[in-house]
PDB file of C-alpha atoms in Angstrom:
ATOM      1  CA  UNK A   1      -4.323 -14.841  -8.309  1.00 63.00           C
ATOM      2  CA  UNK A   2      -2.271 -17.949  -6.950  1.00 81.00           C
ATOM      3  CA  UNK A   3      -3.692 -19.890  -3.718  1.00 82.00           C
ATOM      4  CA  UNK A   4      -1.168 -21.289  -1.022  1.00 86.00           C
ATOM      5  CA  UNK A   5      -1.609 -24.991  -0.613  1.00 85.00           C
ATOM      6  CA  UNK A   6      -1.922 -24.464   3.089  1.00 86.00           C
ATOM      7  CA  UNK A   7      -4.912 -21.872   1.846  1.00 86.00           C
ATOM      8  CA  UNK A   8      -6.050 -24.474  -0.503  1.00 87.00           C
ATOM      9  CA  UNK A   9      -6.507 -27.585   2.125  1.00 84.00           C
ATOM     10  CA  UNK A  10      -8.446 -25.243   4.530  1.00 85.00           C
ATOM     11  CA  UNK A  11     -10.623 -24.845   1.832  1.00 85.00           C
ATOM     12  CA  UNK A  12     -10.855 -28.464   0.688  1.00 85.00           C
ATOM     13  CA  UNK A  13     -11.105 -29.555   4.306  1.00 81.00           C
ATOM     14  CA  UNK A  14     -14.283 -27.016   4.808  1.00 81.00           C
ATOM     15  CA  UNK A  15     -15.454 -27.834   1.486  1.00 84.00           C
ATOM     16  CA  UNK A  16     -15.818 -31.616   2.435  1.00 83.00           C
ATOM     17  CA  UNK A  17     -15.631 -32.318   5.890  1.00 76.00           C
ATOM     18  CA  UNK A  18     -15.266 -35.844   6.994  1.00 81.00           C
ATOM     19  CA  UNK A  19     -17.965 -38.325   6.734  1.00 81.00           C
ATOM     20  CA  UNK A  20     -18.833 -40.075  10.064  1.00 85.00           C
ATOM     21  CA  UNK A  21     -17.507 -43.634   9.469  1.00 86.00           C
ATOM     22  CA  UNK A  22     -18.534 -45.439  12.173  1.00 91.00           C
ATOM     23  CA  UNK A  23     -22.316 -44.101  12.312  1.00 90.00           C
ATOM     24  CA  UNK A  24     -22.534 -44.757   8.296  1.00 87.00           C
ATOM     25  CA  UNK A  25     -21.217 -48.576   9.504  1.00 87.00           C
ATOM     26  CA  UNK A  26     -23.730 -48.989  11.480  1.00 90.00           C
ATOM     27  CA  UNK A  27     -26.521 -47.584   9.075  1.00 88.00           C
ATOM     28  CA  UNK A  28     -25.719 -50.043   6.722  1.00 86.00           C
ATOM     29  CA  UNK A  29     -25.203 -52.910   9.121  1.00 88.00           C
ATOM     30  CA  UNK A  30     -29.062 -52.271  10.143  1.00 90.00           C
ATOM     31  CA  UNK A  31     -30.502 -51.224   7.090  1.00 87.00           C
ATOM     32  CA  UNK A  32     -28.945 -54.531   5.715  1.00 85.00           C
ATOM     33  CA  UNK A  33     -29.667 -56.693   8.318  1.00 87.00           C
ATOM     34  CA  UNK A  34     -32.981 -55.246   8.080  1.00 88.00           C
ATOM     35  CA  UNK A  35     -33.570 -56.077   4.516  1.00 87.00           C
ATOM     36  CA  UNK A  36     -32.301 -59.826   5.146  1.00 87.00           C
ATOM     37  CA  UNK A  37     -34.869 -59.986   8.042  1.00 92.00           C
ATOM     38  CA  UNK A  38     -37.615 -59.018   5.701  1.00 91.00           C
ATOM     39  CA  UNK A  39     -36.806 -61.504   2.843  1.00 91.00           C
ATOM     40  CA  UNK A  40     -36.773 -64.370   5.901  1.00 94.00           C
ATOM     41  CA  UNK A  41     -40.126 -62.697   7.165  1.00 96.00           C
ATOM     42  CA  UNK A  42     -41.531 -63.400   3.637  1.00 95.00           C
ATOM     43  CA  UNK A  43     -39.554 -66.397   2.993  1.00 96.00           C
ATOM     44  CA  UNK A  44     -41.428 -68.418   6.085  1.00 96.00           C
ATOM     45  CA  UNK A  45     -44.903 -66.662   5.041  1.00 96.00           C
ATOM     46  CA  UNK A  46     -44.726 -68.179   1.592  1.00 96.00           C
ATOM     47  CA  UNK A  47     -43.713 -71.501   3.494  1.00 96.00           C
ATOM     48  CA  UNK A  48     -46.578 -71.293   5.583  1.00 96.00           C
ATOM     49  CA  UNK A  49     -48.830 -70.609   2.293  1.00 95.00           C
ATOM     50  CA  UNK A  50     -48.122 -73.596   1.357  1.00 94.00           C
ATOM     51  CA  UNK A  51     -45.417 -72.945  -1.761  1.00 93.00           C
ATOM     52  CA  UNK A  52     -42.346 -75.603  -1.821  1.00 93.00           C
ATOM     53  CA  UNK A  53     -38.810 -74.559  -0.877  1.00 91.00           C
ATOM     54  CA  UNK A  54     -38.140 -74.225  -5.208  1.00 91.00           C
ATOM     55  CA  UNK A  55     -40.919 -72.482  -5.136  1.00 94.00           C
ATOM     56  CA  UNK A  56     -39.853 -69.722  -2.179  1.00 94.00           C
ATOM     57  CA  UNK A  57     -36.243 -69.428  -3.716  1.00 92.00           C
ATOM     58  CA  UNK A  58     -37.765 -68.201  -6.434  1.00 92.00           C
ATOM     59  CA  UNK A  59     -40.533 -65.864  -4.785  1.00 93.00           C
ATOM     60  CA  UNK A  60     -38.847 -63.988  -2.105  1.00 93.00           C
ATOM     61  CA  UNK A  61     -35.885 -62.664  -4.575  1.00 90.00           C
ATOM     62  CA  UNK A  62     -38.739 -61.845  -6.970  1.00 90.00           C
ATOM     63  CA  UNK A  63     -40.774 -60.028  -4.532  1.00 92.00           C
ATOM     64  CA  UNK A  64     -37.648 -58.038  -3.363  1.00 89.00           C
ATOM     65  CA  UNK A  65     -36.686 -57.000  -7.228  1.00 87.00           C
ATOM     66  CA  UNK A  66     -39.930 -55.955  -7.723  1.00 90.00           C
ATOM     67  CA  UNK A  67     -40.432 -53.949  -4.139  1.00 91.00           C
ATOM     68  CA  UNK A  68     -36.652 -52.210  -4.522  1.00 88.00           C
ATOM     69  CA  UNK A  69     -38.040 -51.189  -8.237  1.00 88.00           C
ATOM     70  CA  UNK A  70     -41.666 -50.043  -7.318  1.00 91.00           C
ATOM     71  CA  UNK A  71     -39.433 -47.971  -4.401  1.00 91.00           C
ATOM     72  CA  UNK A  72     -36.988 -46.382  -6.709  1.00 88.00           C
ATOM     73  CA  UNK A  73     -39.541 -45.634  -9.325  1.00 87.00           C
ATOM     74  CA  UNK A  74     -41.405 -43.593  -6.444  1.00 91.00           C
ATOM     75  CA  UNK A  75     -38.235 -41.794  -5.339  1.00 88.00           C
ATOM     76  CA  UNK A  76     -38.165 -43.823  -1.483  1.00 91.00           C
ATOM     77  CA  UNK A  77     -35.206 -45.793  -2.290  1.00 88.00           C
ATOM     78  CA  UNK A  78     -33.359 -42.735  -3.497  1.00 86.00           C
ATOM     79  CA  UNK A  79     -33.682 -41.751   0.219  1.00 88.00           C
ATOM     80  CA  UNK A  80     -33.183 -44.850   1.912  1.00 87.00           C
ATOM     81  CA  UNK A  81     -29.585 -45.183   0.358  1.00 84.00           C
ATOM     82  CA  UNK A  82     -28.973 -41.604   1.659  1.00 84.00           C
ATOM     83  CA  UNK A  83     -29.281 -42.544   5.091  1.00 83.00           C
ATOM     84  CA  UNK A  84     -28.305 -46.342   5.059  1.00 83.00           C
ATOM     85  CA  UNK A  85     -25.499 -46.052   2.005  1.00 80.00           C
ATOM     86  CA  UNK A  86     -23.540 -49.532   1.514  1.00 75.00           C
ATOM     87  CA  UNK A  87     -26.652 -51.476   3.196  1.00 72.00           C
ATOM     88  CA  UNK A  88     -28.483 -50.692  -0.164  1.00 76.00           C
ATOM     89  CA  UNK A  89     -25.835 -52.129  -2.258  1.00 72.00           C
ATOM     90  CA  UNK A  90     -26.912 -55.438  -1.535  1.00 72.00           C
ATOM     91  CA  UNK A  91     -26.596 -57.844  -4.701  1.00 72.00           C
ATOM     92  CA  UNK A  92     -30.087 -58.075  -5.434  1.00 80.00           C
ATOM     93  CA  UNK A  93     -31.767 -54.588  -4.222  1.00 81.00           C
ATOM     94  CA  UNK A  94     -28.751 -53.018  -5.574  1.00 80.00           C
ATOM     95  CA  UNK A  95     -28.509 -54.214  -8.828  1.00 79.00           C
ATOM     96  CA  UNK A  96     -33.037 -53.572  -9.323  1.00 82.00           C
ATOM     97  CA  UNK A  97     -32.108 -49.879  -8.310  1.00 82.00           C
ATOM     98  CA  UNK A  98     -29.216 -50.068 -11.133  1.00 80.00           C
ATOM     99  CA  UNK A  99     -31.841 -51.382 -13.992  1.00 80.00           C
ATOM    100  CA  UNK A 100     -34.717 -49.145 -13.211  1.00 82.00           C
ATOM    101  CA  UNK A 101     -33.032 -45.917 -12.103  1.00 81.00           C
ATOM    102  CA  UNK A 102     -31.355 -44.507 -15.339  1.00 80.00           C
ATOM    103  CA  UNK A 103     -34.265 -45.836 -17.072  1.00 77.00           C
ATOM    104  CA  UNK A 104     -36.324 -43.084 -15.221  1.00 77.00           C
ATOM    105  CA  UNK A 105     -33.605 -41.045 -15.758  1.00 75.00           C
ATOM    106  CA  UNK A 106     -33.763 -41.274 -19.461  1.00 77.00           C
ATOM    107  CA  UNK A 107     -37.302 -41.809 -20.133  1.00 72.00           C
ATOM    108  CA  UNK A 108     -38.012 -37.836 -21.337  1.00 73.00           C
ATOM    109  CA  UNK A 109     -35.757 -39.207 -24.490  1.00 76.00           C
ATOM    110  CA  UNK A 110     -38.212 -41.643 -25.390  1.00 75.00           C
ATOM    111  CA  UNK A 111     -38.914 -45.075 -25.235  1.00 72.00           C
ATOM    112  CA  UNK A 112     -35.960 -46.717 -27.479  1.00 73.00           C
ATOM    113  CA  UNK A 113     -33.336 -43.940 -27.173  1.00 73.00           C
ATOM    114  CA  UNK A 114     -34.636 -43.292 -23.671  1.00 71.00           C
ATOM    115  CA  UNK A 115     -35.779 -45.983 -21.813  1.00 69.00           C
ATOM    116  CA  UNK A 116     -34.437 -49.090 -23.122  1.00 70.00           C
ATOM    117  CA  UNK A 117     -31.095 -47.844 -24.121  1.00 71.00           C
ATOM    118  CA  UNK A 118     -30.274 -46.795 -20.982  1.00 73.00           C
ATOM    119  CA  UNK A 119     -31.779 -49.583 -18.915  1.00 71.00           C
ATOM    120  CA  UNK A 120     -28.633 -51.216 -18.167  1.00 69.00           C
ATOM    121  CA  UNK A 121     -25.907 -48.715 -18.634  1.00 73.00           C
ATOM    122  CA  UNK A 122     -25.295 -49.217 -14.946  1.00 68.00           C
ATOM    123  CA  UNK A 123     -26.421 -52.952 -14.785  1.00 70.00           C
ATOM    124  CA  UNK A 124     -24.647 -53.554 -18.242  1.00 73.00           C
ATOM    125  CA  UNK A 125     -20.717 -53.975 -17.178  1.00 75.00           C
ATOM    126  CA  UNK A 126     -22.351 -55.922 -14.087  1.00 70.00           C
ATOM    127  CA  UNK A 127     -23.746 -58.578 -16.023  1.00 72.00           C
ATOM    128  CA  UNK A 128     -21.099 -59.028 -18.921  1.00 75.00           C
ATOM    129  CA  UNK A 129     -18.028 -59.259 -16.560  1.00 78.00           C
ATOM    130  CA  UNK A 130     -19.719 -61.704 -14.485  1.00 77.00           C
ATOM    131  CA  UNK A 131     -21.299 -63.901 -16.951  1.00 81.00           C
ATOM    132  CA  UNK A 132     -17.528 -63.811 -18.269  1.00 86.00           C
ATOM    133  CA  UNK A 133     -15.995 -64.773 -15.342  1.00 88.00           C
ATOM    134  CA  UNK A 134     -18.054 -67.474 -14.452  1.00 89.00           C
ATOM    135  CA  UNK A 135     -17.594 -69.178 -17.584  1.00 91.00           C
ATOM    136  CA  UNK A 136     -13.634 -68.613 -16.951  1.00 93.00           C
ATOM    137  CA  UNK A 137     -14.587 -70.095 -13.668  1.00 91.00           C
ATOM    138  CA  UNK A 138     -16.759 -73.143 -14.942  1.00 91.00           C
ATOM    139  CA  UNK A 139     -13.844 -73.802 -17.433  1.00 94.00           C
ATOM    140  CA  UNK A 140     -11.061 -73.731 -14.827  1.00 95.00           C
ATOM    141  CA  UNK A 141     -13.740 -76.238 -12.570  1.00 92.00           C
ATOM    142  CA  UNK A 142     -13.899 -78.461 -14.751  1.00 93.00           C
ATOM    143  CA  UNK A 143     -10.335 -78.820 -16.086  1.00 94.00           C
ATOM    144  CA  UNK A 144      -9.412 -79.109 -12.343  1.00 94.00           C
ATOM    145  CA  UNK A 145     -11.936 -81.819 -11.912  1.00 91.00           C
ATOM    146  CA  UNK A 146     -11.327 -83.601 -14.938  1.00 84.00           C
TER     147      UNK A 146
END
């Protein structure tokens, strides 16, 4: 039983119609903007507790780590991305979702084989290729500079 390729588009194009581009835009220009609202929101309150600028550099990427992982260990974030997509990509939200969720993932396979081997299987290539290429970077800085 052969399929005509006019056949087979009709069925690829029902199969997956097209995703609307400029309303998933937007959703991740708010959800986004939304997130770099909050971490200014929490940046000023720890100003107005009384912690240094150090001190709030430190805290409000912290707190957001720890709130996107708290999130994805309850299933919320999951959710979130659904609706907001690229807006939850975001460098440091992003890459606390890419730790802790295959660590969920894997945790029925135990602790070492589970958990802690798949940790950063996402995060992993993240951290190696740029850790590489800032070094490549560095040494091309300071040749240039020298």
């Amino acid at each position: 039983m052969s399929i005509s390729k006019s056949d087979y588009s009709k069925m690829t194009d029902k199969a997956s119609p097209n995703s609307p581009v400029i309303l998933n835009c937007i959703k991740a220009f708010i959800f986004d903007g939304g997130l770099c609202t909050l971490a200014e929101l929490m940046s000023e309150l720890f100003e107005k507790a009384g912690l240094g600028k150090n001190e709030v550099r430190f805290a409000v990427p912290s707190l957001v780590i720890v709130i996107t992982a708290i999130l994805t260990g309850l299933g919320v974030y999951d959710k979130i991305a659904r609706h907001a997509g690229a807006g939850t990509i975001v460098p440091i939200s992003g890459f606390s979702n890419s730790v802790v969720a295959p660590a969920l993932e894997f945790q029925h396979e135990g602790y070492v084989l589970g958990t802690a081997a798949q940790t950063f299987s996402i995060a992993g290539p993240v951290i190696v290729y740029g850790t590489a290429t800032s070094v490549v970077y560095g040494l091309i800085y300071y040749l240039a500079t020298k």
